[in-house]
Amino acid sequence: MKKITFILLAFISGTVFAQSDEATGTANAAAEIISPIKISDGTDLDFGRIIGNSAGGTITITTAGARTTDNDDLLAPSTTLQAASFEVTAANTYNYSVTIPGINLTGAGDAMPVSFESSLGNSGVVGTGAVQTLNVGGELTVNGGQAEGNYTGTISVTVAYE
């Protein structure tokens, strides 16, 4: 009987003190769905009428729609001056960036480069969950002796969550 008790005791203590060669840990999984970021097609950016001259220069339309220049001889009376305007909707409290690559206006003569500026900045813009107005101003470089005619180009504004 002592043998059976000893064998039984050895078996029980062996299983209690045996170490396993595997372990298991757990973690939770979660996801949050937010609304997609949206932007509307905008109103046009209009630099207005410009007088071509031998000096050339730059014309700027601010994001508020005001026109300035480094050469007053370029400015012709104009009735249509405006910044471009877009509507952006991004999820409340989520940051997004605004990217507006420069373009060239093309037409009757040499292309004229345009660089842009956003009224909301370029990064770290905080979404509100409602429509936000994004105005785009620009600086147009007019070449000396720019040929008379209409010049156009397309502004592409990209908004993306950061």
Coordinates of N, CA and C in Angstrom, one line a residue:
M1 N 0.8 -1.2 0.0 CA 0.0 0.0 0.0 C 0.9 1.3 0.0
K2 N 2.0 1.2 0.7 CA 2.9 2.3 0.7 C 3.4 2.6 -0.6
K3 N 3.6 1.6 -1.5 CA 4.1 1.8 -2.8 C 3.1 2.6 -3.6
I4 N 1.9 2.2 -3.5 CA 0.8 2.9 -4.3 C 0.6 4.3 -3.9
T5 N 0.7 4.5 -2.6 CA 0.6 5.9 -2.1 C 1.7 6.7 -2.5
F6 N 2.9 6.2 -2.5 CA 4.1 6.9 -2.9 C 4.0 7.3 -4.4
I7 N 3.6 6.3 -5.2 CA 3.5 6.5 -6.7 C 2.4 7.5 -7.0
L8 N 1.3 7.4 -6.3 CA 0.2 8.4 -6.5 C 0.7 9.8 -6.0
L9 N 1.4 9.9 -4.9 CA 1.9 11.2 -4.4 C 2.9 11.8 -5.4
A10 N 3.8 11.0 -5.9 CA 4.8 11.4 -6.9 C 4.1 11.9 -8.2
F11 N 3.1 11.2 -8.6 CA 2.3 11.6 -9.8 C 1.6 12.9 -9.7
I12 N 0.9 13.1 -8.5 CA 0.2 14.4 -8.3 C 1.2 15.5 -8.1
S13 N 2.3 15.4 -7.4 CA 3.2 16.5 -7.2 C 4.0 16.8 -8.5
G14 N 4.2 15.8 -9.3 CA 4.8 16.0 -10.6 C 4.0 16.9 -11.5
T15 N 2.7 16.7 -11.5 CA 1.8 17.5 -12.4 C 1.6 18.9 -11.8
V16 N 1.7 19.0 -10.5 CA 1.5 20.4 -9.9 C 2.7 21.2 -10.1
F17 N 3.9 20.7 -10.1 CA 5.1 21.4 -10.2 C 5.7 21.4 -11.6
A18 N 5.0 20.8 -12.6 CA 5.5 20.7 -13.9 C 5.3 22.1 -14.6
Q19 N 6.3 22.5 -15.4 CA 6.2 23.8 -16.1 C 5.7 23.5 -17.5
S20 N 4.8 24.5 -18.0 CA 4.4 24.4 -19.4 C 5.3 25.0 -20.3
D21 N 5.4 24.6 -21.6 CA 6.3 25.2 -22.6 C 5.5 26.2 -23.4
E22 N 4.3 26.7 -23.0 CA 3.6 27.7 -23.7 C 2.8 28.6 -22.7
A23 N 2.5 29.8 -23.2 CA 1.8 30.8 -22.4 C 0.9 31.6 -23.3
T24 N -0.2 32.1 -22.8 CA -1.2 32.8 -23.6 C -1.4 34.2 -23.0
G25 N -1.3 35.2 -23.8 CA -1.7 36.6 -23.4 C -2.9 37.1 -24.2
T26 N -3.5 38.1 -23.7 CA -4.7 38.6 -24.5 C -4.6 40.1 -24.6
A27 N -5.3 40.7 -25.6 CA -5.4 42.1 -25.8 C -6.7 42.3 -26.5
N28 N -7.2 43.5 -26.4 CA -8.5 43.9 -27.0 C -8.2 44.5 -28.4
A29 N -9.1 44.4 -29.3 CA -9.0 45.0 -30.7 C -10.1 46.0 -30.8
A30 N -9.8 47.1 -31.4 CA -10.8 48.2 -31.5 C -10.6 48.9 -32.9
A31 N -11.7 49.5 -33.3 CA -11.6 50.3 -34.6 C -12.6 51.5 -34.4
E32 N -12.2 52.6 -35.0 CA -13.2 53.7 -35.0 C -13.3 54.2 -36.5
I33 N -14.5 54.3 -36.9 CA -14.8 54.7 -38.3 C -15.2 56.2 -38.2
I34 N -14.5 57.0 -39.1 CA -14.8 58.4 -39.1 C -15.3 58.7 -40.6
S35 N -15.9 59.8 -40.7 CA -16.4 60.2 -42.0 C -15.3 60.5 -43.0
P36 N -15.4 60.2 -44.3 CA -14.4 60.5 -45.2 C -14.3 62.0 -45.4
I37 N -13.1 62.5 -45.6 CA -12.9 63.9 -45.9 C -13.4 64.3 -47.2
K38 N -14.0 65.5 -47.4 CA -14.6 65.9 -48.6 C -14.2 67.3 -49.0
I39 N -14.1 67.6 -50.3 CA -13.9 69.0 -50.7 C -14.7 69.2 -52.0
S40 N -15.3 70.4 -52.0 CA -16.2 70.7 -53.2 C -15.3 71.4 -54.2
D41 N -15.8 71.3 -55.5 CA -15.2 72.1 -56.5 C -15.3 73.6 -56.1
G42 N -14.3 74.3 -56.4 CA -14.3 75.7 -55.9 C -14.8 76.8 -56.9
T43 N -14.9 78.0 -56.4 CA -15.1 79.1 -57.3 C -13.7 79.5 -57.8
D44 N -13.7 80.3 -58.9 CA -12.4 80.6 -59.6 C -11.6 81.6 -58.9
L45 N -10.3 81.5 -59.0 CA -9.3 82.5 -58.6 C -9.2 83.4 -59.9
D46 N -9.3 84.8 -59.7 CA -9.3 85.7 -60.8 C -8.3 86.8 -60.4
F47 N -7.2 86.9 -61.2 CA -6.2 88.0 -61.0 C -6.7 89.3 -61.7
G48 N -7.7 89.3 -62.4 CA -8.3 90.4 -63.1 C -7.5 90.8 -64.3
R49 N -7.7 92.1 -64.7 CA -7.0 92.6 -65.9 C -5.6 93.1 -65.6
I50 N -4.6 92.7 -66.4 CA -3.2 93.1 -66.2 C -2.7 93.7 -67.5
I51 N -1.9 94.8 -67.3 CA -1.3 95.5 -68.4 C 0.1 94.8 -68.7
G52 N 0.3 94.3 -69.8 CA 1.6 93.7 -70.2 C 2.6 94.9 -70.4
N53 N 3.7 94.8 -69.8 CA 4.8 95.8 -70.1 C 6.1 95.2 -70.1
S54 N 7.1 95.9 -70.4 CA 8.5 95.4 -70.6 C 9.1 94.9 -69.3
A55 N 8.6 95.5 -68.1 CA 9.2 95.1 -66.9 C 8.7 93.8 -66.3
G56 N 7.4 93.6 -66.4 CA 6.8 92.4 -65.8 C 6.7 92.6 -64.3
G57 N 6.4 91.6 -63.6 CA 6.3 91.6 -62.1 C 5.4 90.6 -61.6
T58 N 5.0 90.8 -60.3 CA 4.1 89.8 -59.7 C 2.8 90.5 -59.3
I59 N 1.7 89.7 -59.5 CA 0.4 90.1 -59.0 C 0.0 89.1 -58.0
T60 N -0.5 89.6 -56.8 CA -1.0 88.7 -55.8 C -2.4 88.9 -55.5
I61 N -3.2 87.8 -55.3 CA -4.5 87.9 -54.8 C -4.5 87.2 -53.5
T62 N -4.8 87.9 -52.4 CA -4.7 87.3 -51.0 C -5.9 86.3 -50.9
T63 N -5.8 85.5 -49.8 CA -6.9 84.6 -49.5 C -8.2 85.3 -49.2
A64 N -8.1 86.6 -48.9 CA -9.3 87.5 -48.7 C -9.8 88.1 -50.0
G65 N -9.0 88.0 -51.1 CA -9.5 88.5 -52.4 C -8.9 89.9 -52.7
A66 N -8.0 90.4 -51.9 CA -7.3 91.7 -52.2 C -6.2 91.5 -53.2
R67 N -6.0 92.5 -54.1 CA -4.9 92.4 -55.1 C -3.8 93.4 -54.8
T68 N -2.6 92.9 -54.9 CA -1.4 93.7 -54.7 C -0.4 93.4 -55.8
T69 N 0.6 94.2 -55.9 CA 1.6 94.0 -57.0 C 2.9 94.6 -56.6
D70 N 4.0 94.2 -57.2 CA 5.3 94.8 -57.0 C 5.6 95.8 -58.1
N71 N 4.6 96.0 -59.1 CA 4.8 96.9 -60.2 C 3.4 97.5 -60.5
D72 N 3.2 98.7 -60.0 CA 1.8 99.3 -60.2 C 1.5 99.5 -61.6
D73 N 2.5 99.5 -62.5 CA 2.2 99.7 -64.0 C 1.5 98.5 -64.6
L74 N 1.4 97.4 -63.8 CA 0.7 96.2 -64.3 C -0.8 96.2 -64.1
L75 N -1.2 97.0 -63.1 CA -2.6 97.0 -62.7 C -3.5 97.8 -63.7
A76 N -4.5 97.1 -64.2 CA -5.6 97.7 -65.0 C -6.8 97.7 -64.2
P77 N -7.7 98.6 -64.4 CA -9.0 98.6 -63.7 C -9.7 97.2 -64.0
S78 N -10.2 96.6 -62.9 CA -10.8 95.3 -63.1 C -12.0 95.2 -62.2
T79 N -13.0 94.5 -62.7 CA -14.2 94.3 -61.9 C -14.2 92.9 -61.3
T80 N -13.4 92.0 -61.8 CA -13.4 90.6 -61.3 C -12.1 90.2 -60.6
L81 N -12.0 90.4 -59.3 CA -10.9 90.0 -58.5 C -11.4 89.1 -57.4
Q82 N -10.9 87.9 -57.3 CA -11.4 87.1 -56.2 C -10.4 85.9 -56.0
A83 N -10.4 85.5 -54.7 CA -9.7 84.3 -54.3 C -10.6 83.1 -54.7
A84 N -9.9 82.0 -54.9 CA -10.7 80.7 -55.1 C -11.3 80.3 -53.8
S85 N -12.4 79.6 -53.8 CA -13.0 79.2 -52.5 C -13.6 77.8 -52.6
F86 N -13.3 77.0 -51.6 CA -13.7 75.6 -51.6 C -14.4 75.3 -50.3
E87 N -15.2 74.3 -50.2 CA -15.8 73.8 -49.0 C -15.2 72.5 -48.6
V88 N -14.7 72.4 -47.4 CA -14.1 71.1 -46.9 C -14.9 70.6 -45.7
T89 N -15.1 69.4 -45.6 CA -15.8 68.7 -44.5 C -14.9 67.6 -44.0
A90 N -14.4 67.7 -42.8 CA -13.6 66.7 -42.1 C -14.1 66.4 -40.8
A91 N -13.9 65.2 -40.3 CA -14.4 64.7 -39.0 C -14.0 65.6 -37.9
N92 N -14.8 65.8 -36.9 CA -14.6 66.7 -35.8 C -13.3 66.3 -35.0
T93 N -12.5 67.2 -34.8 CA -11.2 67.1 -34.0 C -10.1 66.4 -34.7
Y94 N -10.3 66.0 -36.0 CA -9.3 65.2 -36.7 C -8.5 66.2 -37.6
N95 N -7.2 66.1 -37.5 CA -6.3 67.0 -38.3 C -6.2 66.5 -39.7
Y96 N -6.1 67.5 -40.6 CA -5.9 67.3 -42.0 C -4.9 68.3 -42.6
S97 N -4.4 67.9 -43.8 CA -3.4 68.8 -44.5 C -4.1 69.3 -45.8
V98 N -3.5 70.4 -46.3 CA -4.0 71.0 -47.5 C -2.8 71.1 -48.5
T99 N -2.9 70.5 -49.7 CA -1.8 70.6 -50.6 C -2.3 71.3 -51.9
I100 N -1.6 72.3 -52.3 CA -1.9 73.0 -53.6 C -0.7 73.2 -54.4
P101 N -0.4 72.3 -55.3 CA 0.8 72.5 -56.2 C 0.7 73.7 -57.1
G102 N 1.9 74.3 -57.3 CA 1.9 75.5 -58.3 C 1.6 75.0 -59.7
I103 N 1.1 76.0 -60.5 CA 0.8 75.7 -61.9 C 1.3 76.8 -62.8
N104 N 1.1 76.6 -64.1 CA 1.4 77.6 -65.1 C 0.1 78.0 -65.8
L105 N -0.1 79.3 -65.9 CA -1.2 79.8 -66.7 C -0.7 79.8 -68.1
T106 N -1.5 79.2 -69.0 CA -1.0 79.2 -70.4 C -2.1 79.9 -71.3
G107 N -1.6 80.4 -72.4 CA -2.5 81.1 -73.3 C -1.7 81.6 -74.6
A108 N -1.8 82.8 -74.9 CA -1.3 83.4 -76.2 C 0.2 83.5 -76.2
G109 N 0.9 83.6 -75.0 CA 2.3 83.8 -75.0 C 3.0 82.8 -74.0
D110 N 4.1 83.2 -73.5 CA 4.8 82.4 -72.5 C 4.0 82.1 -71.3
A111 N 4.2 80.9 -70.8 CA 3.4 80.5 -69.6 C 3.8 81.4 -68.4
M112 N 2.9 81.6 -67.5 CA 3.1 82.4 -66.3 C 2.9 81.5 -65.1
P113 N 4.0 81.3 -64.2 CA 3.8 80.5 -63.1 C 3.0 81.1 -62.0
V114 N 2.3 80.3 -61.2 CA 1.4 80.7 -60.1 C 1.7 79.8 -58.9
S115 N 2.0 80.4 -57.8 CA 2.1 79.7 -56.5 C 0.9 80.1 -55.7
F116 N 0.5 79.2 -54.7 CA -0.7 79.3 -54.0 C -0.5 79.4 -52.5
E117 N -1.6 79.9 -51.8 CA -1.6 79.9 -50.4 C -3.0 79.6 -49.9
S118 N -3.1 78.9 -48.8 CA -4.4 78.5 -48.3 C -4.8 79.3 -47.1
S119 N -6.0 79.7 -46.9 CA -6.5 80.4 -45.8 C -6.5 79.6 -44.5
L120 N -6.4 78.3 -44.6 CA -6.4 77.4 -43.5 C -5.0 76.9 -43.1
G121 N -4.0 77.3 -43.9 CA -2.7 76.7 -43.6 C -2.5 75.5 -44.4
N122 N -1.3 74.8 -44.2 CA -1.0 73.6 -45.0 C -1.1 72.3 -44.2
S123 N -0.9 72.4 -42.9 CA -1.0 71.1 -42.1 C -1.6 71.4 -40.7
G124 N -2.0 70.4 -40.1 CA -2.6 70.6 -38.7 C -3.9 71.3 -38.7
V125 N -4.6 71.3 -39.8 CA -5.9 71.9 -39.9 C -6.9 71.0 -39.1
V126 N -7.7 71.5 -38.2 CA -8.5 70.7 -37.4 C -10.0 70.7 -38.0
G127 N -10.4 69.5 -38.3 CA -11.8 69.4 -38.8 C -12.8 69.7 -37.7
T128 N -14.0 70.2 -38.1 CA -15.1 70.5 -37.2 C -16.3 69.6 -37.3
G129 N -16.3 68.7 -38.3 CA -17.5 67.9 -38.6 C -18.5 68.6 -39.4
A130 N -18.3 69.9 -39.6 CA -19.1 70.8 -40.5 C -18.3 71.3 -41.6
V131 N -19.0 72.0 -42.5 CA -18.3 72.6 -43.7 C -17.4 73.8 -43.2
Q132 N -16.1 73.7 -43.7 CA -15.2 74.8 -43.4 C -14.8 75.4 -44.8
T133 N -14.7 76.7 -44.8 CA -14.4 77.4 -46.1 C -12.9 77.5 -46.2
L134 N -12.4 77.1 -47.3 CA -10.9 77.1 -47.7 C -10.8 78.1 -48.8
N135 N -10.2 79.3 -48.6 CA -9.9 80.2 -49.6 C -8.5 80.0 -50.1
V136 N -8.3 80.2 -51.4 CA -7.0 80.0 -52.0 C -6.6 81.3 -52.7
G137 N -5.5 81.9 -52.3 CA -4.9 83.1 -53.0 C -3.7 82.6 -53.8
G138 N -3.2 83.5 -54.6 CA -2.0 83.1 -55.4 C -1.2 84.3 -55.8
E139 N 0.0 84.0 -56.2 CA 1.0 84.9 -56.7 C 1.3 84.5 -58.2
L140 N 1.0 85.4 -59.1 CA 1.2 85.2 -60.5 C 2.4 86.0 -60.9
T141 N 3.3 85.4 -61.6 CA 4.5 86.1 -62.1 C 4.3 86.4 -63.6
V142 N 4.2 87.7 -63.9 CA 4.0 88.2 -65.3 C 5.3 88.4 -65.9
N143 N 5.6 87.8 -67.0 CA 6.9 88.0 -67.7 C 6.9 89.4 -68.4
G144 N 8.1 89.9 -68.5 CA 8.3 91.2 -69.2 C 7.9 91.0 -70.6
G145 N 7.1 91.9 -71.2 CA 6.6 91.7 -72.6 C 5.6 90.6 -72.8
Q146 N 4.9 90.2 -71.8 CA 3.9 89.1 -71.9 C 2.9 89.4 -73.0
A147 N 2.7 88.5 -73.9 CA 1.8 88.6 -75.0 C 0.3 88.8 -74.5
E148 N -0.4 89.6 -75.2 CA -1.8 89.9 -74.9 C -2.6 88.7 -75.2
G149 N -3.6 88.5 -74.3 CA -4.5 87.3 -74.5 C -5.0 86.8 -73.2
N150 N -5.9 85.8 -73.2 CA -6.4 85.1 -72.0 C -5.5 84.0 -71.6
Y151 N -5.3 83.8 -70.4 CA -4.4 82.8 -69.8 C -5.2 82.0 -68.8
T152 N -5.1 80.7 -68.8 CA -5.9 79.9 -67.8 C -5.0 78.7 -67.3
G153 N -5.5 78.1 -66.3 CA -4.9 77.0 -65.7 C -5.9 76.4 -64.6
T154 N -5.6 75.2 -64.1 CA -6.5 74.5 -63.2 C -5.8 74.4 -61.9
I155 N -6.5 74.8 -60.8 CA -6.0 74.6 -59.4 C -6.5 73.3 -58.9
S156 N -5.6 72.5 -58.4 CA -5.9 71.2 -57.8 C -5.6 71.3 -56.3
V157 N -6.7 71.2 -55.5 CA -6.5 71.3 -54.0 C -6.8 69.9 -53.5
T158 N -5.8 69.4 -52.7 CA -6.0 68.0 -52.1 C -6.0 68.2 -50.6
V159 N -7.0 67.6 -50.0 CA -7.1 67.6 -48.5 C -7.0 66.1 -48.1
A160 N -6.2 65.9 -47.0 CA -6.0 64.5 -46.5 C -5.9 64.4 -45.0
Y161 N -6.4 63.5 -44.4 CA -6.2 63.3 -43.0 C -4.7 63.0 -42.7
E162 N -4.3 63.6 -41.6 CA -2.8 63.4 -41.2 C -2.7 62.2 -40.3

